């Protein structure tokens, strides 16, 4: 854990991103992470039924976030589907993902929207997405009533790279706030690299999402298409040529989260969680890019703590 001002935060890593292109994603790749005492949470998308992975994760004492995005893309699952047959198949597939998250005793299920649609179709697609999220919240409450899995929704860019339906933070927050009126087990994940790709200000995005934020990602991205290795939602390591974000940006993002009360919020994890999401480029290793991200997070948190304490004095 680390401190900013009077609040304690958990530090996590996104295993699913760092090992996305690795030949092995099994227990042997989890062990080095849980041996690192600075890691309090692990985010991944392991197959249901992997007893070895489940045992290691359970014994570790780490909080688990089940990441559905890669599974949804690889299986062409669009949560905004409107065709009756496609929608029925999508909901069945999403319920199985909830089951897998429950099997690992995950605290959060991280999901996102499918591809953007024509402007005149957006309202209908967002309504369909909202209906899907409501069903997932209901199913999560039904299958683990004593301690329901939380659904956390992560917004992406709409025009730069991923081109997802949601999208701008203000639109995302409006949808999630509406669902939360009926289901308490939903919130938002704010990824600082997605905020940058949306062309939004960190402090404004955090303020717009407000009390809905239950999870955050520290990450890098590229905004210059002339630098393809880092461009877009690359989650490149900090310091990669073409990467847009650095230490000052992380300090600004962390400061905005803390000022908005994230550190004092009731969340499903042991403490408010901020994870580093790094992808492994050619010639790099997952372990080194994760260390790169963790050092950036912890060093920036120390700077933010000093600034916060000074401002309170």
mmCIF file of C-alpha atoms in Angstrom:
data_model
loop_
_atom_site.group_PDB
_atom_site.id
_atom_site.type_symbol
_atom_site.label_atom_id
_atom_site.label_comp_id
_atom_site.label_asym_id
_atom_site.label_seq_id
_atom_site.Cartn_x
_atom_site.Cartn_y
_atom_site.Cartn_z
ATOM 1 C CA UNK A 1 0.000 0.000 0.000
ATOM 2 C CA UNK A 2 0.968 3.643 -0.344
ATOM 3 C CA UNK A 3 -0.213 6.860 1.216
ATOM 4 C CA UNK A 4 -1.325 10.193 -0.179
ATOM 5 C CA UNK A 5 -2.153 12.642 2.590
ATOM 6 C CA UNK A 6 -4.366 10.874 5.114
ATOM 7 C CA UNK A 7 -5.515 8.144 2.697
ATOM 8 C CA UNK A 8 -4.144 4.673 1.987
ATOM 9 C CA UNK A 9 -4.276 3.168 -1.492
ATOM 10 C CA UNK A 10 -3.575 -0.255 -2.950
ATOM 11 C CA UNK A 11 -1.115 -0.680 -5.821
ATOM 12 C CA UNK A 12 -2.092 -3.191 -8.493
ATOM 13 C CA UNK A 13 -0.854 -4.547 -11.817
ATOM 14 C CA UNK A 14 -2.787 -5.590 -14.911
ATOM 15 C CA UNK A 15 -1.473 -9.078 -15.659
ATOM 16 C CA UNK A 16 -3.801 -9.390 -18.666
ATOM 17 C CA UNK A 17 -2.087 -6.466 -20.436
ATOM 18 C CA UNK A 18 1.550 -7.196 -19.605
ATOM 19 C CA UNK A 19 1.234 -10.857 -20.633
ATOM 20 C CA UNK A 20 -1.186 -10.322 -23.539
ATOM 21 C CA UNK A 21 1.326 -11.528 -26.142
ATOM 22 C CA UNK A 22 3.225 -13.970 -23.914
ATOM 23 C CA UNK A 23 3.279 -17.654 -24.842
ATOM 24 C CA UNK A 24 2.363 -18.538 -21.256
ATOM 25 C CA UNK A 25 -0.194 -16.721 -19.104
ATOM 26 C CA UNK A 26 -0.541 -19.381 -16.416
ATOM 27 C CA UNK A 27 0.487 -19.743 -12.781
ATOM 28 C CA UNK A 28 4.196 -19.400 -13.590
ATOM 29 C CA UNK A 29 3.545 -15.816 -14.700
ATOM 30 C CA UNK A 30 1.519 -14.986 -11.580
ATOM 31 C CA UNK A 31 4.104 -16.143 -9.022
ATOM 32 C CA UNK A 32 6.662 -13.355 -9.639
ATOM 33 C CA UNK A 33 3.911 -10.786 -9.111
ATOM 34 C CA UNK A 34 2.576 -12.101 -5.828
ATOM 35 C CA UNK A 35 6.124 -12.361 -4.465
ATOM 36 C CA UNK A 36 6.419 -8.586 -4.918
ATOM 37 C CA UNK A 37 5.238 -7.065 -1.630
ATOM 38 C CA UNK A 38 4.373 -3.720 -3.227
ATOM 39 C CA UNK A 39 1.623 -5.391 -5.294
ATOM 40 C CA UNK A 40 -1.726 -5.536 -3.499
ATOM 41 C CA UNK A 41 -3.998 -6.490 -6.409
ATOM 42 C CA UNK A 42 -3.763 -8.410 -9.680
ATOM 43 C CA UNK A 43 -5.996 -7.881 -12.699
ATOM 44 C CA UNK A 44 -6.371 -10.708 -15.200
ATOM 45 C CA UNK A 45 -8.628 -12.946 -17.243
ATOM 46 C CA UNK A 46 -7.682 -16.497 -16.368
ATOM 47 C CA UNK A 47 -9.813 -19.410 -17.517
ATOM 48 C CA UNK A 48 -12.409 -20.767 -15.127
ATOM 49 C CA UNK A 49 -11.256 -24.149 -13.878
ATOM 50 C CA UNK A 50 -7.543 -23.317 -13.569
ATOM 51 C CA UNK A 51 -7.169 -24.644 -10.031
ATOM 52 C CA UNK A 52 -3.466 -23.802 -9.821
ATOM 53 C CA UNK A 53 -4.027 -20.158 -10.744
ATOM 54 C CA UNK A 54 -6.963 -19.857 -8.364
ATOM 55 C CA UNK A 55 -5.009 -21.366 -5.471
ATOM 56 C CA UNK A 56 -2.016 -19.083 -5.996
ATOM 57 C CA UNK A 57 -4.198 -15.994 -6.250
ATOM 58 C CA UNK A 58 -6.209 -16.999 -3.190
ATOM 59 C CA UNK A 59 -3.120 -17.685 -1.076
ATOM 60 C CA UNK A 60 -1.491 -14.407 -2.134
ATOM 61 C CA UNK A 61 -3.848 -12.168 -0.184
ATOM 62 C CA UNK A 62 -4.137 -9.912 -3.234
ATOM 63 C CA UNK A 63 -7.452 -8.485 -4.371
ATOM 64 C CA UNK A 64 -8.509 -9.800 -7.781
ATOM 65 C CA UNK A 65 -9.982 -7.789 -10.637
ATOM 66 C CA UNK A 66 -11.351 -9.927 -13.468
ATOM 67 C CA UNK A 67 -10.680 -8.219 -16.808
ATOM 68 C CA UNK A 68 -13.288 -8.992 -19.459
ATOM 69 C CA UNK A 69 -12.141 -6.679 -22.264
ATOM 70 C CA UNK A 70 -9.769 -9.046 -24.033
ATOM 71 C CA UNK A 71 -12.214 -11.939 -23.745
ATOM 72 C CA UNK A 72 -15.002 -9.789 -25.164
ATOM 73 C CA UNK A 73 -12.909 -8.691 -28.152
ATOM 74 C CA UNK A 74 -11.542 -12.158 -28.931
ATOM 75 C CA UNK A 75 -15.051 -13.622 -28.806
ATOM 76 C CA UNK A 76 -16.713 -10.696 -30.646
ATOM 77 C CA UNK A 77 -18.985 -9.972 -27.675
ATOM 78 C CA UNK A 78 -20.676 -6.586 -28.147
ATOM 79 C CA UNK A 79 -22.613 -5.479 -25.039
ATOM 80 C CA UNK A 80 -24.580 -3.035 -27.213
ATOM 81 C CA UNK A 81 -26.027 -5.743 -29.457
ATOM 82 C CA UNK A 82 -29.663 -5.068 -30.358
ATOM 83 C CA UNK A 83 -30.518 -7.999 -32.640
ATOM 84 C CA UNK A 84 -32.560 -10.406 -30.452
ATOM 85 C CA UNK A 85 -30.546 -13.526 -31.294
ATOM 86 C CA UNK A 86 -27.192 -11.756 -31.005
ATOM 87 C CA UNK A 87 -28.279 -10.161 -27.755
ATOM 88 C CA UNK A 88 -29.353 -13.473 -26.245
ATOM 89 C CA UNK A 89 -26.005 -15.057 -27.142
ATOM 90 C CA UNK A 90 -24.113 -12.030 -25.816
ATOM 91 C CA UNK A 91 -25.888 -12.091 -22.459
ATOM 92 C CA UNK A 92 -25.253 -15.819 -22.085
ATOM 93 C CA UNK A 93 -21.552 -15.248 -22.781
ATOM 94 C CA UNK A 94 -21.372 -12.331 -20.348
ATOM 95 C CA UNK A 95 -23.028 -14.350 -17.590
ATOM 96 C CA UNK A 96 -20.306 -16.977 -18.048
ATOM 97 C CA UNK A 97 -17.696 -14.253 -17.592
ATOM 98 C CA UNK A 98 -19.414 -13.223 -14.343
ATOM 99 C CA UNK A 99 -19.294 -16.886 -13.293
ATOM 100 C CA UNK A 100 -15.552 -16.998 -13.998
ATOM 101 C CA UNK A 101 -14.989 -13.808 -11.995
ATOM 102 C CA UNK A 102 -16.938 -15.293 -9.093
ATOM 103 C CA UNK A 103 -14.937 -18.524 -9.332
ATOM 104 C CA UNK A 104 -11.767 -16.499 -8.691
ATOM 105 C CA UNK A 105 -13.532 -14.562 -5.919
ATOM 106 C CA UNK A 106 -12.858 -11.332 -7.801
ATOM 107 C CA UNK A 107 -13.849 -8.043 -6.215
ATOM 108 C CA UNK A 108 -14.416 -6.259 -9.513
ATOM 109 C CA UNK A 109 -15.371 -7.224 -13.071
ATOM 110 C CA UNK A 110 -13.857 -4.733 -15.521
ATOM 111 C CA UNK A 111 -15.751 -4.278 -18.785
ATOM 112 C CA UNK A 112 -16.017 -1.703 -21.553
ATOM 113 C CA UNK A 113 -18.171 -0.826 -24.541
ATOM 114 C CA UNK A 114 -17.987 -2.310 -28.002
ATOM 115 C CA UNK A 115 -17.211 -0.340 -31.171
ATOM 116 C CA UNK A 116 -18.781 3.034 -31.851
ATOM 117 C CA UNK A 117 -21.716 3.263 -34.242
ATOM 118 C CA UNK A 118 -23.113 5.935 -36.540
ATOM 119 C CA UNK A 119 -24.140 9.114 -34.718
ATOM 120 C CA UNK A 120 -27.846 8.515 -35.340
ATOM 121 C CA UNK A 121 -27.537 5.009 -33.824
ATOM 122 C CA UNK A 122 -25.657 5.980 -30.650
ATOM 123 C CA UNK A 123 -28.639 6.628 -28.397
ATOM 124 C CA UNK A 124 -30.071 3.187 -29.128
ATOM 125 C CA UNK A 125 -26.689 1.496 -28.714
ATOM 126 C CA UNK A 126 -26.045 3.238 -25.380
ATOM 127 C CA UNK A 127 -29.515 2.220 -24.177
ATOM 128 C CA UNK A 128 -28.736 -1.399 -25.116
ATOM 129 C CA UNK A 129 -25.399 -1.153 -23.307
ATOM 130 C CA UNK A 130 -27.180 0.169 -20.227
ATOM 131 C CA UNK A 131 -29.611 -2.743 -20.305
ATOM 132 C CA UNK A 132 -26.670 -5.159 -20.491
ATOM 133 C CA UNK A 133 -24.935 -3.542 -17.520
ATOM 134 C CA UNK A 134 -28.142 -3.711 -15.495
ATOM 135 C CA UNK A 135 -28.478 -7.410 -16.259
ATOM 136 C CA UNK A 136 -24.860 -8.070 -15.262
ATOM 137 C CA UNK A 137 -25.342 -6.214 -11.974
ATOM 138 C CA UNK A 138 -28.537 -8.158 -11.303
ATOM 139 C CA UNK A 139 -26.876 -11.482 -12.148
ATOM 140 C CA UNK A 140 -23.867 -10.643 -9.951
ATOM 141 C CA UNK A 141 -26.203 -9.835 -7.052
ATOM 142 C CA UNK A 142 -28.133 -13.060 -7.615
ATOM 143 C CA UNK A 143 -25.104 -15.366 -7.868
ATOM 144 C CA UNK A 144 -23.180 -13.945 -4.882
ATOM 145 C CA UNK A 145 -25.849 -12.251 -2.771
ATOM 146 C CA UNK A 146 -23.823 -12.091 0.445
ATOM 147 C CA UNK A 147 -20.977 -10.159 -1.210
ATOM 148 C CA UNK A 148 -21.846 -9.258 -4.799
ATOM 149 C CA UNK A 149 -19.226 -8.862 -7.483
ATOM 150 C CA UNK A 150 -18.999 -5.227 -8.587
ATOM 151 C CA UNK A 151 -19.152 -4.280 -12.260
ATOM 152 C CA UNK A 152 -16.764 -1.459 -13.128
ATOM 153 C CA UNK A 153 -17.021 0.220 -16.516
ATOM 154 C CA UNK A 154 -13.987 1.692 -18.275
ATOM 155 C CA UNK A 155 -14.415 4.327 -20.972
ATOM 156 C CA UNK A 156 -12.153 4.551 -24.035
ATOM 157 C CA UNK A 157 -11.539 7.002 -26.856
ATOM 158 C CA UNK A 158 -14.200 7.400 -29.520
ATOM 159 C CA UNK A 159 -12.162 8.945 -32.346
ATOM 160 C CA UNK A 160 -8.416 8.236 -31.966
ATOM 161 C CA UNK A 161 -7.597 4.529 -31.793
ATOM 162 C CA UNK A 162 -10.023 2.153 -30.059
ATOM 163 C CA UNK A 163 -13.068 4.141 -31.241
ATOM 164 C CA UNK A 164 -15.484 2.696 -28.682
ATOM 165 C CA UNK A 165 -19.114 3.645 -28.126
ATOM 166 C CA UNK A 166 -18.173 5.149 -24.729
ATOM 167 C CA UNK A 167 -16.563 7.397 -24.915
ATOM 168 C CA UNK A 168 -16.540 10.815 -23.258
ATOM 169 C CA UNK A 169 -16.417 10.776 -19.466
ATOM 170 C CA UNK A 170 -19.528 12.940 -19.102
ATOM 171 C CA UNK A 171 -21.622 10.493 -21.172
ATOM 172 C CA UNK A 172 -20.175 7.475 -19.378
ATOM 173 C CA UNK A 173 -20.814 8.966 -15.943
ATOM 174 C CA UNK A 174 -24.412 9.783 -16.855
ATOM 175 C CA UNK A 175 -25.086 6.166 -17.853
ATOM 176 C CA UNK A 176 -23.392 4.611 -14.814
ATOM 177 C CA UNK A 177 -25.077 7.046 -12.400
ATOM 178 C CA UNK A 178 -28.467 6.099 -13.815
ATOM 179 C CA UNK A 179 -27.781 2.374 -13.330
ATOM 180 C CA UNK A 180 -26.455 2.923 -9.812
ATOM 181 C CA UNK A 181 -29.870 4.217 -8.740
ATOM 182 C CA UNK A 182 -31.061 0.602 -9.007
ATOM 183 C CA UNK A 183 -27.838 -1.374 -8.488
ATOM 184 C CA UNK A 184 -25.253 -0.428 -5.880
ATOM 185 C CA UNK A 185 -22.631 -2.797 -7.309
ATOM 186 C CA UNK A 186 -21.530 -0.673 -10.270
ATOM 187 C CA UNK A 187 -18.914 2.029 -10.715
ATOM 188 C CA UNK A 188 -16.324 3.435 -13.105
ATOM 189 C CA UNK A 189 -12.682 2.756 -13.851
ATOM 190 C CA UNK A 190 -10.753 5.873 -14.860
ATOM 191 C CA UNK A 191 -7.629 5.165 -16.920
ATOM 192 C CA UNK A 192 -5.431 8.250 -17.225
ATOM 193 C CA UNK A 193 -4.233 7.235 -20.698
ATOM 194 C CA UNK A 194 -7.826 7.002 -21.920
ATOM 195 C CA UNK A 195 -8.554 10.443 -20.474
ATOM 196 C CA UNK A 196 -5.607 11.766 -22.506
ATOM 197 C CA UNK A 197 -6.784 9.984 -25.665
ATOM 198 C CA UNK A 198 -10.222 11.538 -25.215
ATOM 199 C CA UNK A 199 -8.568 14.957 -25.129
ATOM 200 C CA UNK A 200 -9.916 15.565 -21.625
ATOM 201 C CA UNK A 201 -8.346 17.239 -18.605
ATOM 202 C CA UNK A 202 -7.414 14.899 -15.737
ATOM 203 C CA UNK A 203 -8.955 17.003 -12.980
ATOM 204 C CA UNK A 204 -12.130 17.633 -14.958
ATOM 205 C CA UNK A 205 -12.584 13.948 -15.845
ATOM 206 C CA UNK A 206 -12.097 12.910 -12.207
ATOM 207 C CA UNK A 207 -14.557 15.571 -11.040
ATOM 208 C CA UNK A 208 -17.106 14.543 -13.682
ATOM 209 C CA UNK A 209 -16.947 10.877 -12.664
ATOM 210 C CA UNK A 210 -17.060 11.882 -8.987
ATOM 211 C CA UNK A 211 -18.307 9.261 -6.537
ATOM 212 C CA UNK A 212 -18.679 6.725 -9.354
ATOM 213 C CA UNK A 213 -14.915 6.059 -9.470
ATOM 214 C CA UNK A 214 -14.159 2.738 -7.758
ATOM 215 C CA UNK A 215 -10.953 1.844 -9.602
ATOM 216 C CA UNK A 216 -8.196 3.655 -11.509
ATOM 217 C CA UNK A 217 -5.372 2.898 -13.927
ATOM 218 C CA UNK A 218 -2.052 4.672 -14.320
ATOM 219 C CA UNK A 219 -0.821 4.182 -17.869
ATOM 220 C CA UNK A 220 0.897 5.749 -20.867
ATOM 221 C CA UNK A 221 -0.234 6.255 -24.464
ATOM 222 C CA UNK A 222 0.795 8.008 -27.670
ATOM 223 C CA UNK A 223 -1.022 10.790 -29.487
ATOM 224 C CA UNK A 224 1.286 11.097 -32.520
ATOM 225 C CA UNK A 225 0.447 8.692 -35.354
ATOM 226 C CA UNK A 226 3.939 9.270 -36.747
ATOM 227 C CA UNK A 227 5.239 7.247 -33.765
ATOM 228 C CA UNK A 228 3.315 3.987 -34.347
ATOM 229 C CA UNK A 229 5.067 1.938 -31.646
ATOM 230 C CA UNK A 230 3.572 4.143 -28.935
ATOM 231 C CA UNK A 231 0.518 5.526 -30.717
ATOM 232 C CA UNK A 232 -2.979 5.218 -29.318
ATOM 233 C CA UNK A 233 -4.015 2.781 -26.616
ATOM 234 C CA UNK A 234 -0.558 1.200 -26.589
ATOM 235 C CA UNK A 235 -0.082 1.222 -22.801
ATOM 236 C CA UNK A 236 3.602 1.601 -23.601
ATOM 237 C CA UNK A 237 6.140 1.824 -20.816
ATOM 238 C CA UNK A 238 6.890 5.226 -19.381
ATOM 239 C CA UNK A 239 9.828 6.743 -21.224
ATOM 240 C CA UNK A 240 9.184 5.030 -24.564
ATOM 241 C CA UNK A 241 9.795 7.404 -27.505
ATOM 242 C CA UNK A 242 6.414 8.716 -28.629
ATOM 243 C CA UNK A 243 4.797 8.153 -25.247
ATOM 244 C CA UNK A 244 2.730 11.165 -24.245
ATOM 245 C CA UNK A 245 2.529 10.899 -20.451
ATOM 246 C CA UNK A 246 5.141 11.159 -17.724
ATOM 247 C CA UNK A 247 5.723 11.707 -14.024
ATOM 248 C CA UNK A 248 4.125 15.156 -13.853
ATOM 249 C CA UNK A 249 0.964 13.785 -15.483
ATOM 250 C CA UNK A 250 0.795 10.892 -13.008
ATOM 251 C CA UNK A 251 1.190 13.323 -10.094
ATOM 252 C CA UNK A 252 -1.620 15.473 -11.510
ATOM 253 C CA UNK A 253 -3.893 12.431 -11.958
ATOM 254 C CA UNK A 254 -3.193 11.053 -8.481
ATOM 255 C CA UNK A 255 -3.687 14.469 -6.944
ATOM 256 C CA UNK A 256 -7.043 14.842 -8.679
ATOM 257 C CA UNK A 257 -8.199 11.425 -7.453
ATOM 258 C CA UNK A 258 -7.176 12.179 -3.881
ATOM 259 C CA UNK A 259 -8.707 15.667 -3.904
ATOM 260 C CA UNK A 260 -11.982 14.192 -5.171
ATOM 261 C CA UNK A 261 -12.164 11.886 -2.155
ATOM 262 C CA UNK A 262 -11.265 8.601 -3.844
ATOM 263 C CA UNK A 263 -9.036 7.636 -0.923
ATOM 264 C CA UNK A 264 -11.915 8.005 1.549
ATOM 265 C CA UNK A 265 -14.489 6.174 -0.540
ATOM 266 C CA UNK A 266 -16.133 2.846 0.307
ATOM 267 C CA UNK A 267 -15.025 0.444 -2.420
ATOM 268 C CA UNK A 268 -15.232 -3.338 -2.938
ATOM 269 C CA UNK A 269 -11.452 -3.774 -2.675
ATOM 270 C CA UNK A 270 -9.571 -3.663 0.644
ATOM 271 C CA UNK A 271 -8.615 -0.051 -0.080
ATOM 272 C CA UNK A 272 -9.032 2.229 -3.102
ATOM 273 C CA UNK A 273 -7.075 0.570 -5.903
ATOM 274 C CA UNK A 274 -4.790 2.221 -8.450
ATOM 275 C CA UNK A 275 -3.196 -0.244 -10.869
ATOM 276 C CA UNK A 276 -0.520 0.180 -13.507
ATOM 277 C CA UNK A 277 -1.469 -1.086 -16.951
ATOM 278 C CA UNK A 278 1.528 -1.664 -19.196
ATOM 279 C CA UNK A 279 1.767 -3.696 -22.404
ATOM 280 C CA UNK A 280 4.949 -5.463 -23.429
ATOM 281 C CA UNK A 281 6.463 -4.239 -26.697
ATOM 282 C CA UNK A 282 8.803 -6.278 -28.900
ATOM 283 C CA UNK A 283 12.156 -6.724 -27.200
ATOM 284 C CA UNK A 284 10.767 -6.027 -23.720
ATOM 285 C CA UNK A 285 9.668 -8.380 -20.945
ATOM 286 C CA UNK A 286 6.421 -8.272 -18.931
ATOM 287 C CA UNK A 287 8.283 -8.172 -15.628
ATOM 288 C CA UNK A 288 10.358 -5.147 -16.616
ATOM 289 C CA UNK A 289 7.469 -3.103 -18.009
ATOM 290 C CA UNK A 290 5.466 -3.778 -14.837
ATOM 291 C CA UNK A 291 8.399 -2.668 -12.681
ATOM 292 C CA UNK A 292 8.611 0.451 -14.864
ATOM 293 C CA UNK A 293 4.952 1.198 -14.164
ATOM 294 C CA UNK A 294 5.114 0.386 -10.452
ATOM 295 C CA UNK A 295 8.121 2.654 -9.934
ATOM 296 C CA UNK A 296 6.318 5.450 -11.740
ATOM 297 C CA UNK A 297 3.211 4.945 -9.587
ATOM 298 C CA UNK A 298 5.012 4.760 -6.240
ATOM 299 C CA UNK A 299 7.468 7.575 -6.947
ATOM 300 C CA UNK A 300 4.654 9.809 -8.211
ATOM 301 C CA UNK A 301 2.520 8.913 -5.191
ATOM 302 C CA UNK A 302 5.356 10.000 -2.890
ATOM 303 C CA UNK A 303 5.566 13.333 -4.718
ATOM 304 C CA UNK A 304 1.783 13.730 -4.554
ATOM 305 C CA UNK A 305 1.829 12.963 -0.830
ATOM 306 C CA UNK A 306 4.417 15.688 -0.216
ATOM 307 C CA UNK A 307 2.395 18.215 -2.225
ATOM 308 C CA UNK A 308 -0.839 17.237 -0.472
ATOM 309 C CA UNK A 309 0.699 17.406 2.993
ATOM 310 C CA UNK A 310 2.275 20.780 2.202
ATOM 311 C CA UNK A 311 -1.067 22.156 1.010
ATOM 312 C CA UNK A 312 -2.783 20.961 4.192
ATOM 313 C CA UNK A 313 -0.181 22.533 6.473
#
